[in-house]
PDB file of C-alpha atoms in Angstrom:
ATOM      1  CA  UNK A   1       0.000   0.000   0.000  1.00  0.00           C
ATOM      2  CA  UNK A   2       2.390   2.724   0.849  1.00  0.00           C
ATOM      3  CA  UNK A   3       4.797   1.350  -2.338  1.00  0.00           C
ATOM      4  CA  UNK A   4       1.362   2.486  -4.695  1.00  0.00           C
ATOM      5  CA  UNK A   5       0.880   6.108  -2.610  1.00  0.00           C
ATOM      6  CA  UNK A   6       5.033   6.587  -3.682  1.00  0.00           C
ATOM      7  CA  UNK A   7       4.692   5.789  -7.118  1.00  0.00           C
ATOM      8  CA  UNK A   8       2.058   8.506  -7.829  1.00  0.00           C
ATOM      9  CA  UNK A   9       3.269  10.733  -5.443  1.00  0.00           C
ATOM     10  CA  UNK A  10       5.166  14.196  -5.946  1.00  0.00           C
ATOM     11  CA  UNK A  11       8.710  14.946  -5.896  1.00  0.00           C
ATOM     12  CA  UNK A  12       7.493  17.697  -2.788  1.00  0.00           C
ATOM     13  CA  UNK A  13       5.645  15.455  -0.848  1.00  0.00           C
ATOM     14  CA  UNK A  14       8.839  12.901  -0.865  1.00  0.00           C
ATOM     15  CA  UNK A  15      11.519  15.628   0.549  1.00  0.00           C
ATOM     16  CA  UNK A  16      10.292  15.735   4.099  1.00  0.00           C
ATOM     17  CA  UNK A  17       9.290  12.114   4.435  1.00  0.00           C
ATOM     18  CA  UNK A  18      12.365  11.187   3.286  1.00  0.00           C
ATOM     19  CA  UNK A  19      14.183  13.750   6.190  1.00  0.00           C
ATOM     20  CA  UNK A  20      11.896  12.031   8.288  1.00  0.00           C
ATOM     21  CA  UNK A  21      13.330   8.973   7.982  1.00  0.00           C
ATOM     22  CA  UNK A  22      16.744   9.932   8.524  1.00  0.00           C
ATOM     23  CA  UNK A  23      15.913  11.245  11.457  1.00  0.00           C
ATOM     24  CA  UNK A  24      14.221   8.318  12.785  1.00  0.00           C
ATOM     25  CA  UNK A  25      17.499   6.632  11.445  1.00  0.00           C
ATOM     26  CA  UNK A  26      19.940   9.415  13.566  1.00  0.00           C
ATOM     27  CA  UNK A  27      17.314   8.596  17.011  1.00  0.00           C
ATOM     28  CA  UNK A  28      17.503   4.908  16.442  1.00  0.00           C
ATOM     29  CA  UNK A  29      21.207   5.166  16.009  1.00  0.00           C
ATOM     30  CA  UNK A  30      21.454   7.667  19.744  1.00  0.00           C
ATOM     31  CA  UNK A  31      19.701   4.893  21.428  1.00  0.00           C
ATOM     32  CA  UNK A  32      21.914   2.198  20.088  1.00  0.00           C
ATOM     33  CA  UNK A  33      25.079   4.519  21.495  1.00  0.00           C
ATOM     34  CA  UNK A  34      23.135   4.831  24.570  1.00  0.00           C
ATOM     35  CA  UNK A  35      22.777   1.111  25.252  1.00  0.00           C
ATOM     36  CA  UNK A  36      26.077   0.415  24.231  1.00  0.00           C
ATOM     37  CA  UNK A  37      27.708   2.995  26.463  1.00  0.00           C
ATOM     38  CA  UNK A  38      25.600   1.673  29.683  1.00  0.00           C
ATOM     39  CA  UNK A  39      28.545  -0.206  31.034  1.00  0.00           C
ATOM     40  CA  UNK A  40      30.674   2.816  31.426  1.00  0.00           C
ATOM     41  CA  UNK A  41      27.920   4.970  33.088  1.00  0.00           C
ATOM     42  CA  UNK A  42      26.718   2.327  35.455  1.00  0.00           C
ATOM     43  CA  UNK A  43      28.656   1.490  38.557  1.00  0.00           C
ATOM     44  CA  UNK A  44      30.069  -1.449  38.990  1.00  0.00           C
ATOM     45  CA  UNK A  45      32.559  -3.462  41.752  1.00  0.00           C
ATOM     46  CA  UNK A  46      35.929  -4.614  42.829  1.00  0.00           C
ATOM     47  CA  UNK A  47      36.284  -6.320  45.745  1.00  0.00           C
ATOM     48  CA  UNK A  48      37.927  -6.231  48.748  1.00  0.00           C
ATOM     49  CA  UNK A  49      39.481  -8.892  50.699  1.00  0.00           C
ATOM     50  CA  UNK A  50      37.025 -10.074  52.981  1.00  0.00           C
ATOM     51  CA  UNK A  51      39.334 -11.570  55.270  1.00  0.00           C
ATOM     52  CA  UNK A  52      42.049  -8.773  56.013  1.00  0.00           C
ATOM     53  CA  UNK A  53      39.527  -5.321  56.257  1.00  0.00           C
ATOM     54  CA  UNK A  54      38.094  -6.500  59.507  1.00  0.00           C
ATOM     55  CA  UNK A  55      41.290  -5.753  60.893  1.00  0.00           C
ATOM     56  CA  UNK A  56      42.174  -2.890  60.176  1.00  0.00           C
ATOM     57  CA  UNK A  57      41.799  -1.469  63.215  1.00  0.00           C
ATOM     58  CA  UNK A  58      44.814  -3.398  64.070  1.00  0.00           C
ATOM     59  CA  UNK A  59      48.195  -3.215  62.490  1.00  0.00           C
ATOM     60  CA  UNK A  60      49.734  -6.872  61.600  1.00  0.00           C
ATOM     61  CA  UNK A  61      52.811  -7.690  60.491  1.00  0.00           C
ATOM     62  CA  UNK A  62      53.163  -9.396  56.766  1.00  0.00           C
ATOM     63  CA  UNK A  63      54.490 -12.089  57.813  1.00  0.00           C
ATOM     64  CA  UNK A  64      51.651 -12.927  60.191  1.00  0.00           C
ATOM     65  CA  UNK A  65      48.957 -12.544  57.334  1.00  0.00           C
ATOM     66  CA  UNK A  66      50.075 -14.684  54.851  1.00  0.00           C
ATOM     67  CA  UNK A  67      53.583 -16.155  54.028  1.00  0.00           C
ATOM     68  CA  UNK A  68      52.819 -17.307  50.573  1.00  0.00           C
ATOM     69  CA  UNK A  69      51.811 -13.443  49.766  1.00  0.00           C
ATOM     70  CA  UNK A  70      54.605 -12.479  47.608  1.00  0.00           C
ATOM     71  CA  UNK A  71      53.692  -8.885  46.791  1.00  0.00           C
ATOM     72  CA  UNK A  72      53.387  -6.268  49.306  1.00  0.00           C
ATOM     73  CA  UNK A  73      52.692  -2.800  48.617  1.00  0.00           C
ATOM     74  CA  UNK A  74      52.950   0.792  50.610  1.00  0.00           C
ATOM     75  CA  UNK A  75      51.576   3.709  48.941  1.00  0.00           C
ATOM     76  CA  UNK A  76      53.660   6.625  50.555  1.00  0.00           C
ATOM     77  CA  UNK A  77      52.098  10.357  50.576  1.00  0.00           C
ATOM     78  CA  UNK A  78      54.904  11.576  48.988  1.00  0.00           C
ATOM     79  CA  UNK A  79      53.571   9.669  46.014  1.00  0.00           C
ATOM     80  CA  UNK A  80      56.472   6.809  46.226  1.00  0.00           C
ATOM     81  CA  UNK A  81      55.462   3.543  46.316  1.00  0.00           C
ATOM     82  CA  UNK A  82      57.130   1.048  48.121  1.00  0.00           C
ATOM     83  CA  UNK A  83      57.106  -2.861  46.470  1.00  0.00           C
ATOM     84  CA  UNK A  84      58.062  -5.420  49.512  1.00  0.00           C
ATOM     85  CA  UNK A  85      59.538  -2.143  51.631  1.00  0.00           C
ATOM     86  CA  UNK A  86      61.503  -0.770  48.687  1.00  0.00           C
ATOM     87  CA  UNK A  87      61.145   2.255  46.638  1.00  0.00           C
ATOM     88  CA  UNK A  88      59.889   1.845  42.539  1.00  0.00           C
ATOM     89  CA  UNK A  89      59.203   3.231  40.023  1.00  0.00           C
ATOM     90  CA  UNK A  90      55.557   2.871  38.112  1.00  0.00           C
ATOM     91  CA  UNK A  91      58.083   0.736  35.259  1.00  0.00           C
ATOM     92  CA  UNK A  92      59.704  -1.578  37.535  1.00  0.00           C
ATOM     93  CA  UNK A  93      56.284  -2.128  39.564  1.00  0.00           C
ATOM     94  CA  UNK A  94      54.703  -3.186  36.327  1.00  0.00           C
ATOM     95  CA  UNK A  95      57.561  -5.989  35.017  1.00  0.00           C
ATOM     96  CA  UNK A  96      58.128  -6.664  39.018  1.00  0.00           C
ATOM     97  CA  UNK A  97      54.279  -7.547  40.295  1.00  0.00           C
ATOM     98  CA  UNK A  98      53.675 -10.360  37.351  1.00  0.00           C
ATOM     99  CA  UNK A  99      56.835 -12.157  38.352  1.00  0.00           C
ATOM    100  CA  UNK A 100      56.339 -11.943  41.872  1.00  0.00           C
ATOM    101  CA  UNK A 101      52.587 -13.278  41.543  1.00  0.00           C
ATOM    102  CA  UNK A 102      53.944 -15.736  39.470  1.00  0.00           C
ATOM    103  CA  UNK A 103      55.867 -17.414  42.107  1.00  0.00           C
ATOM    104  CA  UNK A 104      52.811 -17.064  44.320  1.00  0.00           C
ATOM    105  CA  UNK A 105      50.414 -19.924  45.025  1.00  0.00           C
ATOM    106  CA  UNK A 106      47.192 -17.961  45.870  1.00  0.00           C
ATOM    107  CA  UNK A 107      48.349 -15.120  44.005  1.00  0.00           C
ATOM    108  CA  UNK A 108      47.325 -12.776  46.605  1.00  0.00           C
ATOM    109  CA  UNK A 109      48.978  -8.983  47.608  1.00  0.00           C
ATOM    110  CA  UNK A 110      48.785  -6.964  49.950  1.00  0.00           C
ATOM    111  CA  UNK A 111      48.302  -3.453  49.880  1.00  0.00           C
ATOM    112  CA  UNK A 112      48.847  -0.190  52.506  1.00  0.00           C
ATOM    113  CA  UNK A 113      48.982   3.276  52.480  1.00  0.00           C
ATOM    114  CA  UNK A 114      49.276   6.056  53.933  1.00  0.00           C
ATOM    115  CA  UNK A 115      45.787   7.680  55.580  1.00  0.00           C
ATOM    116  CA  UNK A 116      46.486  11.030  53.134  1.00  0.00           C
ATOM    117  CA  UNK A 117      46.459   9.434  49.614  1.00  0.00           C
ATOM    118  CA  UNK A 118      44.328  10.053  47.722  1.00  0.00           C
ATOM    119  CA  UNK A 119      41.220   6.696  47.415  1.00  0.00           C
ATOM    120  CA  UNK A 120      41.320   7.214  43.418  1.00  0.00           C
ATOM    121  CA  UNK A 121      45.136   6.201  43.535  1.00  0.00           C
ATOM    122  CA  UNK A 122      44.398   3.193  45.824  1.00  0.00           C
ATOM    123  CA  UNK A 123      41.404   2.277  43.457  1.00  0.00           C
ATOM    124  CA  UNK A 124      44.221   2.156  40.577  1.00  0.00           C
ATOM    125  CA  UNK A 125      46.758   0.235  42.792  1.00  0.00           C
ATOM    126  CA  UNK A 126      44.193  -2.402  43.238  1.00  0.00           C
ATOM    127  CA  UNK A 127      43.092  -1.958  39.592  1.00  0.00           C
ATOM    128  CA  UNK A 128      46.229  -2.480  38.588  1.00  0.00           C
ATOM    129  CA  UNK A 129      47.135  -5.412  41.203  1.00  0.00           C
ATOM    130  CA  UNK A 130      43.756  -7.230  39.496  1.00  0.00           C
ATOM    131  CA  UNK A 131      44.643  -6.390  36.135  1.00  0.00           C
ATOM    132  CA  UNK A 132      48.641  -8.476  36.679  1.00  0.00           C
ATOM    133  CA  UNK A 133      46.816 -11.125  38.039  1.00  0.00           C
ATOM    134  CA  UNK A 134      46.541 -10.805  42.049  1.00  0.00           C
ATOM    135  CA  UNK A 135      43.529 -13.237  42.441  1.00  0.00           C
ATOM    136  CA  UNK A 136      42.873 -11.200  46.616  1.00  0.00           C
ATOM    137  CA  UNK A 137      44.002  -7.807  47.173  1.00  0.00           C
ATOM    138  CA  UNK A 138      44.247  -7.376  50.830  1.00  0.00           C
ATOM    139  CA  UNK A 139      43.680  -4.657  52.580  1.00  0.00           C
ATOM    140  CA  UNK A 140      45.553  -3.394  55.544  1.00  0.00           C
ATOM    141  CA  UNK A 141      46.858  -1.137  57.666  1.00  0.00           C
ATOM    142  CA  UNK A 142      50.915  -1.117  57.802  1.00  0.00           C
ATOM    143  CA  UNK A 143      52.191  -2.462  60.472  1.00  0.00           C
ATOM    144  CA  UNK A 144      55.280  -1.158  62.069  1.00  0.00           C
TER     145      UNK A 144
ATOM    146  CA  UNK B   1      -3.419  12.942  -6.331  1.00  0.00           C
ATOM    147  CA  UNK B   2      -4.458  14.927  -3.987  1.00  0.00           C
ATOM    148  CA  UNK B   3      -5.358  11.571  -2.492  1.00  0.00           C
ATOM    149  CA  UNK B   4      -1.783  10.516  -3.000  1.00  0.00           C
ATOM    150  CA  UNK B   5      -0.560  13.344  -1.078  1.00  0.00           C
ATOM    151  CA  UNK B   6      -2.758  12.872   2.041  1.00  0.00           C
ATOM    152  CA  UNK B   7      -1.564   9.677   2.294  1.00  0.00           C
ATOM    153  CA  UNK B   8       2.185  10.915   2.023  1.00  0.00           C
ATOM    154  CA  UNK B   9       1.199  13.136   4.731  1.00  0.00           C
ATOM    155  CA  UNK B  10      -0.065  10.409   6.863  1.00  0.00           C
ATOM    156  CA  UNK B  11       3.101   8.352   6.342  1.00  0.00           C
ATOM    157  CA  UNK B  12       5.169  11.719   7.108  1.00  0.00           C
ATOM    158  CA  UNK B  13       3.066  12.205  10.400  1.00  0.00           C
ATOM    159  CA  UNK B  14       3.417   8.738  11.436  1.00  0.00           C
ATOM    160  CA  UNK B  15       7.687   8.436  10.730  1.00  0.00           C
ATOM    161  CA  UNK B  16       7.695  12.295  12.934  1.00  0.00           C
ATOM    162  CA  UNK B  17       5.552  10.678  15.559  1.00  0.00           C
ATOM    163  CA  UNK B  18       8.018   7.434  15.238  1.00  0.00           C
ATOM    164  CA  UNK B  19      10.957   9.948  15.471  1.00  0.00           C
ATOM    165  CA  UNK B  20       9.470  11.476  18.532  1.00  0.00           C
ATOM    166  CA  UNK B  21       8.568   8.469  20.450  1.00  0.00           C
ATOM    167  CA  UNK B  22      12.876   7.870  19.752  1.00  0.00           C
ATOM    168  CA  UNK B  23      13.938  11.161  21.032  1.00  0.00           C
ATOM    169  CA  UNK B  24      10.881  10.764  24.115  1.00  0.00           C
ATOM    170  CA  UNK B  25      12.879   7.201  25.153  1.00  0.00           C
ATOM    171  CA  UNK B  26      16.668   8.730  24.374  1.00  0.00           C
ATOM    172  CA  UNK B  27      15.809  11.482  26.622  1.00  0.00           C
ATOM    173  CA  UNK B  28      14.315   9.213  28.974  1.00  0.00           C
ATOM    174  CA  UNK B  29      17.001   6.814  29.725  1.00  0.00           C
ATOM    175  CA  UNK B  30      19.697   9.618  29.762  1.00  0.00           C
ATOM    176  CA  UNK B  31      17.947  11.471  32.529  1.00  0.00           C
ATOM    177  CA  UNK B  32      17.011   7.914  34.193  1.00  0.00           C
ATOM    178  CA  UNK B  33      19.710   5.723  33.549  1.00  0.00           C
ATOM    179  CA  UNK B  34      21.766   6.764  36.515  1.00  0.00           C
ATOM    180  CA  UNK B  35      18.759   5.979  38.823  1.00  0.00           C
ATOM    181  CA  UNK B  36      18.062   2.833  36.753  1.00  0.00           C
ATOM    182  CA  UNK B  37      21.133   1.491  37.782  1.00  0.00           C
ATOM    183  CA  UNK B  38      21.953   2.650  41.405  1.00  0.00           C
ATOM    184  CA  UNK B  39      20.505   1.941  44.504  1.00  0.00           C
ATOM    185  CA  UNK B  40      20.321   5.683  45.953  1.00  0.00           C
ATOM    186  CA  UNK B  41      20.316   8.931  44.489  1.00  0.00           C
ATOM    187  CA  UNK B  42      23.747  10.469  46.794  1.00  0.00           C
ATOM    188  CA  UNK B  43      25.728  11.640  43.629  1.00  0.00           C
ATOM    189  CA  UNK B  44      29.793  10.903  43.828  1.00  0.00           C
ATOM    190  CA  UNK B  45      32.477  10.634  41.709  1.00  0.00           C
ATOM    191  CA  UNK B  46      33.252   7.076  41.750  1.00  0.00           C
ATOM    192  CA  UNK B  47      36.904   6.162  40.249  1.00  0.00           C
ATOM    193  CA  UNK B  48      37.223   4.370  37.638  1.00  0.00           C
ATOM    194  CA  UNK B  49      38.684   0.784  36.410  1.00  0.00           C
ATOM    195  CA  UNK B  50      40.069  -1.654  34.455  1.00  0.00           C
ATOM    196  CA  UNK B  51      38.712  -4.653  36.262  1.00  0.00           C
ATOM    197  CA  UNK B  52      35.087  -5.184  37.006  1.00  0.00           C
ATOM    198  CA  UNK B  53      34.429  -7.892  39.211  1.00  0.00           C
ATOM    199  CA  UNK B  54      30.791  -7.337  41.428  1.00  0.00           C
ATOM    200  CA  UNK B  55      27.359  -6.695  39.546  1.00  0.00           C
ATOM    201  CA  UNK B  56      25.920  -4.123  42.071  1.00  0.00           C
ATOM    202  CA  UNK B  57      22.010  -5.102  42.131  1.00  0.00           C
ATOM    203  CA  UNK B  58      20.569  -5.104  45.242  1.00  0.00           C
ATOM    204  CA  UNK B  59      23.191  -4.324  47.469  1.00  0.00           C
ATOM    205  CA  UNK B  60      23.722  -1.680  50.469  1.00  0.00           C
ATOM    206  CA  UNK B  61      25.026   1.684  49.306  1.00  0.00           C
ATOM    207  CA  UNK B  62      27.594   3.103  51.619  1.00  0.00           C
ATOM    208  CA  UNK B  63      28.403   6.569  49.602  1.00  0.00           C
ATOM    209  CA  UNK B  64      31.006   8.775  50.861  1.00  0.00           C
ATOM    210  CA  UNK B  65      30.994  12.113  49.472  1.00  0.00           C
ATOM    211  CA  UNK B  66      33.416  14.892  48.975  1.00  0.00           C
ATOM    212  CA  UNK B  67      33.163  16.470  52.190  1.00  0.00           C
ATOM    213  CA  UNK B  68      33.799  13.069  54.010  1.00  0.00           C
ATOM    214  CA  UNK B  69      29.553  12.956  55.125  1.00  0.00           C
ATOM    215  CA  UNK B  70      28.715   9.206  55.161  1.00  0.00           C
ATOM    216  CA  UNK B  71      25.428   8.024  53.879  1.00  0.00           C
ATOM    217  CA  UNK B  72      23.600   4.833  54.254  1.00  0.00           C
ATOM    218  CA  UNK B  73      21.335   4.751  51.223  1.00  0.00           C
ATOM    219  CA  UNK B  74      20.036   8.359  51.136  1.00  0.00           C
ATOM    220  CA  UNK B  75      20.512   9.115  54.769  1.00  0.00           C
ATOM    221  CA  UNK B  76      23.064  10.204  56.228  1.00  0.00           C
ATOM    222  CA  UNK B  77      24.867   8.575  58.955  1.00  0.00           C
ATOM    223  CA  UNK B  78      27.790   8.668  61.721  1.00  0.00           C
ATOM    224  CA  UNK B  79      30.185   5.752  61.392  1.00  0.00           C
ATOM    225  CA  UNK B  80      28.557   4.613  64.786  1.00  0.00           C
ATOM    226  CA  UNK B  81      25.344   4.780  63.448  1.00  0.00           C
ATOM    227  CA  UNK B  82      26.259   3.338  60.084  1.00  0.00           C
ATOM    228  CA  UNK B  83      27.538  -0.199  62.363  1.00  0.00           C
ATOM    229  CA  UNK B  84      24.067  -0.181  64.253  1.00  0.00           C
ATOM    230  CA  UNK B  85      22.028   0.078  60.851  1.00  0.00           C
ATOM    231  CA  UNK B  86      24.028  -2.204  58.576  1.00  0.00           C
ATOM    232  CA  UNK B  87      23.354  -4.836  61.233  1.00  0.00           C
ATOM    233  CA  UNK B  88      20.008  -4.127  61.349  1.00  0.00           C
ATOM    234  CA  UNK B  89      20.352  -3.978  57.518  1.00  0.00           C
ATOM    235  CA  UNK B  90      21.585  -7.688  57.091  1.00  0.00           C
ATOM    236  CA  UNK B  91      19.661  -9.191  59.866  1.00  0.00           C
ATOM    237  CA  UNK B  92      16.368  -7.971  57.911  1.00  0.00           C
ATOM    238  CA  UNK B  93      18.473  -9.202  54.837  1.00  0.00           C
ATOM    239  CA  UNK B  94      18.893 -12.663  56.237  1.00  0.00           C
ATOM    240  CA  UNK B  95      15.400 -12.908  57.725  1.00  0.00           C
ATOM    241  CA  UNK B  96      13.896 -12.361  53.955  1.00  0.00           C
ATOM    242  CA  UNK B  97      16.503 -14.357  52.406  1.00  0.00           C
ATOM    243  CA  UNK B  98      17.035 -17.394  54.536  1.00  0.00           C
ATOM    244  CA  UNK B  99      17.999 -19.271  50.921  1.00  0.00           C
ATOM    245  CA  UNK B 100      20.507 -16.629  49.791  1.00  0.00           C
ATOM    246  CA  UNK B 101      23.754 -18.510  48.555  1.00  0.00           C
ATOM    247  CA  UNK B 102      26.137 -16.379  50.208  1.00  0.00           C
ATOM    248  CA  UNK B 103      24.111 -15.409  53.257  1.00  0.00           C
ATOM    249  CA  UNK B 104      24.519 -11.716  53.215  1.00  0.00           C
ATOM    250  CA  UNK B 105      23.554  -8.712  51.192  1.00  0.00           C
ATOM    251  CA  UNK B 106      26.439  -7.496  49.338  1.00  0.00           C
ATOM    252  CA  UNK B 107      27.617  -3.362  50.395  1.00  0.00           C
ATOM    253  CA  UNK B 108      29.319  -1.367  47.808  1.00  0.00           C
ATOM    254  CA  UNK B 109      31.065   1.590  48.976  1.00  0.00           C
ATOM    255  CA  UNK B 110      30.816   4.624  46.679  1.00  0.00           C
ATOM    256  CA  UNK B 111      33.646   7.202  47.758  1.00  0.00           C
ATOM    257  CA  UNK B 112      34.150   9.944  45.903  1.00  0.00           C
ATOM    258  CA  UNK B 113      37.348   9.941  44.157  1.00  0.00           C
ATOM    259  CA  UNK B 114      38.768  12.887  46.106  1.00  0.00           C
ATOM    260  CA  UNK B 115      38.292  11.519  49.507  1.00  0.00           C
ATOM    261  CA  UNK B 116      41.333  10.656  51.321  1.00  0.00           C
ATOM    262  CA  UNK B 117      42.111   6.602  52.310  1.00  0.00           C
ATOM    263  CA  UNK B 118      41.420   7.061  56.047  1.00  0.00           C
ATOM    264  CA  UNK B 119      37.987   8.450  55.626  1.00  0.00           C
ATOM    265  CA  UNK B 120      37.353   5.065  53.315  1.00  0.00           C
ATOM    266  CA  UNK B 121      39.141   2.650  55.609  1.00  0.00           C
ATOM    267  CA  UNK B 122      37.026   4.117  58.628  1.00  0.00           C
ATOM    268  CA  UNK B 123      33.557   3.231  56.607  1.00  0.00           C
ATOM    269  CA  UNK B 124      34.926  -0.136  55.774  1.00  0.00           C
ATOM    270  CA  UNK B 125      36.319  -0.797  58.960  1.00  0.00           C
ATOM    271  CA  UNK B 126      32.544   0.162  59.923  1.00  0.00           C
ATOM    272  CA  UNK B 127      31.153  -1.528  58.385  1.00  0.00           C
ATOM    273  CA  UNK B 128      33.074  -4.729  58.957  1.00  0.00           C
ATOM    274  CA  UNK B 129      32.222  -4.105  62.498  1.00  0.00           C
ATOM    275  CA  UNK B 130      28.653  -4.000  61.710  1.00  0.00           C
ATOM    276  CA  UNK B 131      28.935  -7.921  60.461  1.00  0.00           C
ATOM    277  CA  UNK B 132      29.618  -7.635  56.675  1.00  0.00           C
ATOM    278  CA  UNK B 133      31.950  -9.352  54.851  1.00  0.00           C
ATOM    279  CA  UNK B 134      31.259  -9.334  51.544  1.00  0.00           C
ATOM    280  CA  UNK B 135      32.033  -5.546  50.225  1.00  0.00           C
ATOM    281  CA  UNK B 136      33.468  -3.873  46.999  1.00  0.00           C
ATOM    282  CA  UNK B 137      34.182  -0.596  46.052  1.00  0.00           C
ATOM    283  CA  UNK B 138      32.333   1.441  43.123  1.00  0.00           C
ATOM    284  CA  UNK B 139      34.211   1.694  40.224  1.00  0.00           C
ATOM    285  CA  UNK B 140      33.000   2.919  36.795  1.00  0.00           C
ATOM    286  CA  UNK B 141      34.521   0.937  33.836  1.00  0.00           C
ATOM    287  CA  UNK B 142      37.408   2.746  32.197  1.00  0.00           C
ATOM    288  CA  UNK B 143      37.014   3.806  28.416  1.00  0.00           C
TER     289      UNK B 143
END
């Protein structure tokens, strides 16, 4: 039916249907982008250790946590950051962490800092920790 | 012809109201997707990541918000208060769920990016006191 109505229609009456439809193309197109880009406007998770944030309250020693935990790391104020109680550099912490995970059976780290940094940097830390392969990232308070 | 171009006209009406309806739903789920998605309407900054690991329906908002004010949902709480009413929280939880696998509701903690670690280690230390052990931290997934 609407195939007869085109062929004895006019070239006028054509223009804005035809507009029309492009624009209903360009909306359906916005809501495809929209759907698409729902997983990076929706929150999501990473999660904690459940074991380790309980207590926090109390500083423990590494070596009382865990002694298969292979990476341990202090994020300083000063921005330094400290891989098993050594300063690094963002280049050595990225060839180091894989390696020392590697060696690791549970593949777990641990991770500190300093009550003044910044919570995006730590969410990157354990980003990043997740991203090499830590399977726990554990969250603690330094001990002394 | 004339009866040609009526129905043109029709057609035209019916694509603009199709067009419309498009923009009506576009609009719609820009304004609404946030609320959609989250369970409260406290608006942070969450950080964002690489790894996503916790789908974040139905669980306990903790939101922290720029000027360190803690809020349980939409209201906002003291860290003692925030132990008391996450028990409360997961007892009700438990009572409604007594199937749930992993026994507990899941809380996400939604810090602003800006905040400092202590302020987020004190809410998670709360609310570790207040019986949870399942928790993650809000992250939005990086581009």
């Amino acid at each position: 039916m609407p195939k007869r109505r085109l062929e004895h229609g006019s070239v006028e009456a054509e223009v804005p249907a035809a507009g029309l439809i492009s624009l209903t193309d360009v909306m359906g197109s916005l809501v495809k982008v929209f759907v698409l880009t729902i997983p990076f406007i929706v929150e999501s998770g990473i999660f904690i250790s459940r074991s380790m944030a309980a207590k926090l309250n109390r500083p423990i020693q590494q070596k009382q946590v865990k002694t298969d935990v292979k990476v341990s790391i202090h994020m300083r104020a000063d921005g330094i950051i400290e891989l098993n109680k050594k300063p690094v550099t963002q280049e050595q912490l990225e060839d180091l962490v894989p390696k020392l995970l590697a060696r690791s059976i549970e593949k777990n780290a641990l991770l500190s800092a300093d009550p003044e940094v910044v919570y995006e940097n730590v969410v990157q830390m354990i980003d990043f920790l997740k991203s090499k392969g830590a399977g726990d990232v554990l969250i603690m308070k330094r001990g002394g | 012809m004339a009866k040609a171009k009526g129905g043109e006209g029709e057609v035209a009406q019916a694509v603009f109201n199709l067009a419309n309806i498009f923009a009506f739903i576009f609009i719609t789920l820009i304004i609404a997707s946030k609320q959609m998605f989250q369970s409260t309407s406290v608006e942070v900054e969450v950080p964002k990541a690489r790894v996503i690991e916790a789908d974040l329906e139905q669980s306990l908002a903790v939101s922290i918000k720029k000027d360190k004010t803690v809020y349980l949902k939409d209201k906002q709480v003291s860290l003692q208060e925030l132990v008391q009413l996450i028990k409360s929280a997961q007892e009700e939880y438990k009572a409604k769920n007594p199937d749930a696998e992993l026994g507990e509701q899941l809380v996400v903690i939604r810090a602003d990016k800006s905040v400092d670690w202590q302020t987020v280690l004190n809410t998670i230390d709360a609310v570790k006191r207040g019986g949870s052990k399942r928790i993650t931290l809000a992250v939005v997934k990086k581009t």
